[in-house]
Amino acid sequence: MFGARCLLRALRSCSSAPCPRHKPSAKLSVRDALGAQNASGERVKVQGWIRSVRSQKEVLFLHVNDGSSLESLQVVADSSFDSRELAFGSSVEVQGQLVKSLSKRQNVELKAEKIEVVGNCDAKAFPFKYKERHPLEYLRQYPHLRCRTNVQGSILRVRSEATAAIHSFFKPSSKIKVPEENFFNVPVFLTVSGQLHLEVMSGAFTQVFTFGPTFRAENSQSRRHLAEFYMVEAEISFLESLQDLMQVMEGLFKTTTMTVLSNCPEDVELCHKFIAPGQKDRLEHMLKNNFLIISYTEAMEILKQASQNFTFTPEWGADLHTEHEKYLVKHCGDIPVFVINYPLALKPFYMRDNEDSPQHTVAAVDLLVPGVGELFGGSLREERYHFLEQRLARSGLTEAYQWYLDLRRFGSVPHGGFGMGFERYLQCILGIDNIKDVIPFPRFTHSCLL
């Protein structure tokens, strides 16, 4: 009560006394306002959406959020403000003085001098209710509104931070980002991968990458699949071993994750606390251990000796399924594990032949991670002209890929690369079970709501 009376006197003294001409209020984000070190009454303007309204007899408390942080800014106003329009979900512009808060719950608060309702919100019709924790499945029904919830806001801030961290990881090494092409005068198809185009660029730049949308006609509505998702792909020239490639893959995962944990601790904590209890410890376990390496042949032996009954019987020459991938990660102590050297018959023509008859494998690598399974896929590329020519001829692809053969005729070098599914990465670090919850607008078989 003492704190409320003090606030009321301060607010009334401002509203009753003749107001001197003030310099224009500085516009601040909620994040910057909350981080202000010396809140000593400077006039600021904050714009955002009302997350809560609490009215006492003489004082009105609002919490305003603009998406820049999980925490909202408390606004304290005289009860003379019309609280009927100040509803949950309404957009507002608040001008006033940023002062040190009398409450222990926050360091600063905004003492309102002017509140303008920019857009009204019918709180009764709004599908999300104040203080109600809605399941992710429910939020998925409202792709146009779910970004306004705390959990989706946190996921999207983590997504943004991870995107920036990935670009930062590649930038110091003078890697060239290859832009996506948009308009063509010939028949084209939606891309499944930018890898082959990256290989073109790697003939002039030793390290290149691309990060953008990828499309696959995956006839699946499972928790793992989308028709449109984002891929991080990199290609590195003068690369002669899978070990060097795996070092880059592990470095990308750990560096990006450490940056996200450092810059978005509250958002990550929200996901770990309310969506995936125990994920914090699992993630720390992944980060502090060196990733393991096993061959495809070793993986098959592990699966054959497993007491678990698999839907798909593991046998040498068959592909690994999700159930196999998750079992292998468990077997390895929930540490991410690289599986290398797959049968040649399982992999595309561009992967480098290991020349290891009778098994006949290629220098391919997949990174399997807890909770997700395959996260990265990569390989050394077949840089030898005659090997590649024979593979293309056997597949009847020589004419279509003559340009690709040309890359081996004119200054070919040993090289390799990988791709990482960005949404699966977010699932892995946040512990989110359904891939549809880590992309703003999920599009999949029979569903394209937006």
PDB file of N, CA and C in Angstrom, residues 49-96:
ATOM      1  N   TRP A  49       2.253  -4.598 -26.994  1.00  0.00           N
ATOM      2  CA  TRP A  49       0.942  -5.204 -26.759  1.00  0.00           C
ATOM      3  C   TRP A  49       0.764  -5.503 -25.274  1.00  0.00           C
ATOM      4  N   ILE A  50      -0.439  -5.293 -24.788  1.00  0.00           N
ATOM      5  CA  ILE A  50      -0.719  -5.508 -23.373  1.00  0.00           C
ATOM      6  C   ILE A  50      -0.780  -7.007 -23.083  1.00  0.00           C
ATOM      7  N   ARG A  51       0.019  -7.434 -22.132  1.00  0.00           N
ATOM      8  CA  ARG A  51       0.021  -8.838 -21.720  1.00  0.00           C
ATOM      9  C   ARG A  51      -0.809  -9.066 -20.462  1.00  0.00           C
ATOM     10  N   SER A  52      -0.985  -8.021 -19.654  1.00  0.00           N
ATOM     11  CA  SER A  52      -1.838  -8.147 -18.468  1.00  0.00           C
ATOM     12  C   SER A  52      -2.271  -6.768 -18.007  1.00  0.00           C
ATOM     13  N   VAL A  53      -3.421  -6.716 -17.361  1.00  0.00           N
ATOM     14  CA  VAL A  53      -3.967  -5.477 -16.798  1.00  0.00           C
ATOM     15  C   VAL A  53      -4.408  -5.775 -15.373  1.00  0.00           C
ATOM     16  N   ARG A  54      -3.975  -4.914 -14.443  1.00  0.00           N
ATOM     17  CA  ARG A  54      -4.384  -5.090 -13.049  1.00  0.00           C
ATOM     18  C   ARG A  54      -4.771  -3.718 -12.505  1.00  0.00           C
ATOM     19  N   SER A  55      -6.000  -3.602 -12.076  1.00  0.00           N
ATOM     20  CA  SER A  55      -6.505  -2.309 -11.621  1.00  0.00           C
ATOM     21  C   SER A  55      -6.739  -2.335 -10.116  1.00  0.00           C
ATOM     22  N   GLN A  56      -6.069  -1.413  -9.428  1.00  0.00           N
ATOM     23  CA  GLN A  56      -6.351  -1.199  -8.021  1.00  0.00           C
ATOM     24  C   GLN A  56      -7.221   0.052  -7.895  1.00  0.00           C
ATOM     25  N   LYS A  57      -7.555   0.424  -6.670  1.00  0.00           N
ATOM     26  CA  LYS A  57      -8.491   1.527  -6.472  1.00  0.00           C
ATOM     27  C   LYS A  57      -7.993   2.824  -7.095  1.00  0.00           C
ATOM     28  N   GLU A  58      -6.706   3.095  -6.941  1.00  0.00           N
ATOM     29  CA  GLU A  58      -6.174   4.383  -7.398  1.00  0.00           C
ATOM     30  C   GLU A  58      -5.039   4.244  -8.405  1.00  0.00           C
ATOM     31  N   VAL A  59      -4.597   3.025  -8.672  1.00  0.00           N
ATOM     32  CA  VAL A  59      -3.448   2.806  -9.557  1.00  0.00           C
ATOM     33  C   VAL A  59      -3.768   1.689 -10.532  1.00  0.00           C
ATOM     34  N   LEU A  60      -3.292   1.859 -11.757  1.00  0.00           N
ATOM     35  CA  LEU A  60      -3.481   0.862 -12.805  1.00  0.00           C
ATOM     36  C   LEU A  60      -2.116   0.305 -13.197  1.00  0.00           C
ATOM     37  N   PHE A  61      -1.994  -1.021 -13.226  1.00  0.00           N
ATOM     38  CA  PHE A  61      -0.739  -1.667 -13.622  1.00  0.00           C
ATOM     39  C   PHE A  61      -0.941  -2.409 -14.944  1.00  0.00           C
ATOM     40  N   LEU A  62      -0.084  -2.146 -15.910  1.00  0.00           N
ATOM     41  CA  LEU A  62      -0.085  -2.859 -17.183  1.00  0.00           C
ATOM     42  C   LEU A  62       1.269  -3.546 -17.366  1.00  0.00           C
ATOM     43  N   HIS A  63       1.258  -4.650 -18.076  1.00  0.00           N
ATOM     44  CA  HIS A  63       2.510  -5.243 -18.542  1.00  0.00           C
ATOM     45  C   HIS A  63       2.477  -5.203 -20.063  1.00  0.00           C
ATOM     46  N   VAL A  64       3.495  -4.577 -20.640  1.00  0.00           N
ATOM     47  CA  VAL A  64       3.559  -4.369 -22.086  1.00  0.00           C
ATOM     48  C   VAL A  64       4.761  -5.111 -22.647  1.00  0.00           C
ATOM     49  N   ASN A  65       4.552  -5.792 -23.778  1.00  0.00           N
ATOM     50  CA  ASN A  65       5.629  -6.550 -24.415  1.00  0.00           C
ATOM     51  C   ASN A  65       5.649  -6.247 -25.900  1.00  0.00           C
ATOM     52  N   ASP A  66       6.847  -6.115 -26.472  1.00  0.00           N
ATOM     53  CA  ASP A  66       6.960  -5.830 -27.908  1.00  0.00           C
ATOM     54  C   ASP A  66       7.694  -6.934 -28.665  1.00  0.00           C
ATOM     55  N   GLY A  67       7.901  -8.085 -28.001  1.00  0.00           N
ATOM     56  CA  GLY A  67       8.570  -9.206 -28.657  1.00  0.00           C
ATOM     57  C   GLY A  67      10.078  -9.193 -28.543  1.00  0.00           C
ATOM     58  N   SER A  68      10.651  -8.114 -28.005  1.00  0.00           N
ATOM     59  CA  SER A  68      12.108  -8.036 -27.922  1.00  0.00           C
ATOM     60  C   SER A  68      12.677  -8.838 -26.755  1.00  0.00           C
ATOM     61  N   SER A  69      11.826  -9.247 -25.817  1.00  0.00           N
ATOM     62  CA  SER A  69      12.281 -10.051 -24.682  1.00  0.00           C
ATOM     63  C   SER A  69      11.113 -10.858 -24.134  1.00  0.00           C
ATOM     64  N   LEU A  70      11.436 -11.883 -23.373  1.00  0.00           N
ATOM     65  CA  LEU A  70      10.389 -12.670 -22.722  1.00  0.00           C
ATOM     66  C   LEU A  70       9.707 -11.853 -21.634  1.00  0.00           C
ATOM     67  N   GLU A  71      10.478 -11.101 -20.870  1.00  0.00           N
ATOM     68  CA  GLU A  71       9.942 -10.292 -19.779  1.00  0.00           C
ATOM     69  C   GLU A  71       9.220  -9.066 -20.332  1.00  0.00           C
ATOM     70  N   SER A  72       8.114  -8.708 -19.717  1.00  0.00           N
ATOM     71  CA  SER A  72       7.368  -7.516 -20.104  1.00  0.00           C
ATOM     72  C   SER A  72       7.750  -6.341 -19.204  1.00  0.00           C
ATOM     73  N   LEU A  73       7.465  -5.151 -19.672  1.00  0.00           N
ATOM     74  CA  LEU A  73       7.737  -3.935 -18.904  1.00  0.00           C
ATOM     75  C   LEU A  73       6.485  -3.538 -18.145  1.00  0.00           C
ATOM     76  N   GLN A  74       6.642  -3.302 -16.828  1.00  0.00           N
ATOM     77  CA  GLN A  74       5.496  -2.849 -16.037  1.00  0.00           C
ATOM     78  C   GLN A  74       5.280  -1.365 -16.248  1.00  0.00           C
ATOM     79  N   VAL A  75       4.029  -1.030 -16.545  1.00  0.00           N
ATOM     80  CA  VAL A  75       3.614   0.365 -16.701  1.00  0.00           C
ATOM     81  C   VAL A  75       2.681   0.705 -15.547  1.00  0.00           C
ATOM     82  N   VAL A  76       2.952   1.798 -14.871  1.00  0.00           N
ATOM     83  CA  VAL A  76       2.135   2.240 -13.741  1.00  0.00           C
ATOM     84  C   VAL A  76       1.410   3.519 -14.142  1.00  0.00           C
ATOM     85  N   ALA A  77       0.086   3.509 -14.015  1.00  0.00           N
ATOM     86  CA  ALA A  77      -0.710   4.647 -14.472  1.00  0.00           C
ATOM     87  C   ALA A  77      -1.727   5.053 -13.419  1.00  0.00           C
ATOM     88  N   ASP A  78      -2.130   6.309 -13.481  1.00  0.00           N
ATOM     89  CA  ASP A  78      -3.203   6.818 -12.631  1.00  0.00           C
ATOM     90  C   ASP A  78      -4.503   6.130 -13.046  1.00  0.00           C
ATOM     91  N   SER A  79      -5.360   5.866 -12.096  1.00  0.00           N
ATOM     92  CA  SER A  79      -6.626   5.183 -12.381  1.00  0.00           C
ATOM     93  C   SER A  79      -7.552   6.020 -13.241  1.00  0.00           C
ATOM     94  N   SER A  80      -7.193   7.276 -13.471  1.00  0.00           N
ATOM     95  CA  SER A  80      -8.032   8.128 -14.325  1.00  0.00           C
ATOM     96  C   SER A  80      -7.979   7.681 -15.786  1.00  0.00           C
ATOM     97  N   PHE A  81      -6.963   6.923 -16.159  1.00  0.00           N
ATOM     98  CA  PHE A  81      -6.917   6.378 -17.511  1.00  0.00           C
ATOM     99  C   PHE A  81      -8.071   5.399 -17.689  1.00  0.00           C
ATOM    100  N   ASP A  82      -8.686   5.425 -18.844  1.00  0.00           N
ATOM    101  CA  ASP A  82      -9.832   4.553 -19.119  1.00  0.00           C
ATOM    102  C   ASP A  82      -9.339   3.118 -19.302  1.00  0.00           C
ATOM    103  N   SER A  83      -9.566   2.302 -18.295  1.00  0.00           N
ATOM    104  CA  SER A  83      -9.057   0.934 -18.329  1.00  0.00           C
ATOM    105  C   SER A  83      -9.895   0.018 -19.211  1.00  0.00           C
ATOM    106  N   ARG A  84     -11.062   0.486 -19.657  1.00  0.00           N
ATOM    107  CA  ARG A  84     -11.929  -0.376 -20.468  1.00  0.00           C
ATOM    108  C   ARG A  84     -11.294  -0.692 -21.811  1.00  0.00           C
ATOM    109  N   GLU A  85     -10.540   0.251 -22.364  1.00  0.00           N
ATOM    110  CA  GLU A  85      -9.878   0.019 -23.646  1.00  0.00           C
ATOM    111  C   GLU A  85      -8.529  -0.664 -23.475  1.00  0.00           C
ATOM    112  N   LEU A  86      -8.027  -0.678 -22.265  1.00  0.00           N
ATOM    113  CA  LEU A  86      -6.711  -1.277 -22.011  1.00  0.00           C
ATOM    114  C   LEU A  86      -6.891  -2.756 -21.720  1.00  0.00           C
ATOM    115  N   ALA A  87      -7.163  -3.520 -22.762  1.00  0.00           N
ATOM    116  CA  ALA A  87      -7.468  -4.938 -22.616  1.00  0.00           C
ATOM    117  C   ALA A  87      -6.288  -5.800 -23.037  1.00  0.00           C
ATOM    118  N   PHE A  88      -6.286  -7.006 -22.534  1.00  0.00           N
ATOM    119  CA  PHE A  88      -5.274  -7.997 -22.919  1.00  0.00           C
ATOM    120  C   PHE A  88      -5.264  -8.153 -24.439  1.00  0.00           C
ATOM    121  N   GLY A  89      -4.074  -7.989 -25.043  1.00  0.00           N
ATOM    122  CA  GLY A  89      -3.935  -8.127 -26.482  1.00  0.00           C
ATOM    123  C   GLY A  89      -3.984  -6.829 -27.250  1.00  0.00           C
ATOM    124  N   SER A  90      -4.466  -5.741 -26.635  1.00  0.00           N
ATOM    125  CA  SER A  90      -4.522  -4.452 -27.322  1.00  0.00           C
ATOM    126  C   SER A  90      -3.116  -3.904 -27.543  1.00  0.00           C
ATOM    127  N   SER A  91      -2.931  -3.204 -28.645  1.00  0.00           N
ATOM    128  CA  SER A  91      -1.643  -2.555 -28.911  1.00  0.00           C
ATOM    129  C   SER A  91      -1.679  -1.131 -28.375  1.00  0.00           C
ATOM    130  N   VAL A  92      -0.595  -0.707 -27.765  1.00  0.00           N
ATOM    131  CA  VAL A  92      -0.553   0.605 -27.118  1.00  0.00           C
ATOM    132  C   VAL A  92       0.782   1.305 -27.368  1.00  0.00           C
ATOM    133  N   GLU A  93       0.725   2.617 -27.220  1.00  0.00           N
ATOM    134  CA  GLU A  93       1.936   3.436 -27.171  1.00  0.00           C
ATOM    135  C   GLU A  93       1.914   4.175 -25.835  1.00  0.00           C
ATOM    136  N   VAL A  94       2.955   3.977 -25.065  1.00  0.00           N
ATOM    137  CA  VAL A  94       3.005   4.564 -23.722  1.00  0.00           C
ATOM    138  C   VAL A  94       4.176   5.542 -23.650  1.00  0.00           C
ATOM    139  N   GLN A  95       3.897   6.745 -23.184  1.00  0.00           N
ATOM    140  CA  GLN A  95       4.954   7.723 -22.937  1.00  0.00           C
ATOM    141  C   GLN A  95       4.962   8.066 -21.462  1.00  0.00           C
ATOM    142  N   GLY A  96       6.153   8.242 -20.915  1.00  0.00           N
ATOM    143  CA  GLY A  96       6.257   8.558 -19.506  1.00  0.00           C
ATOM    144  C   GLY A  96       7.690   8.552 -19.037  1.00  0.00           C
TER     145      GLY A  96
END
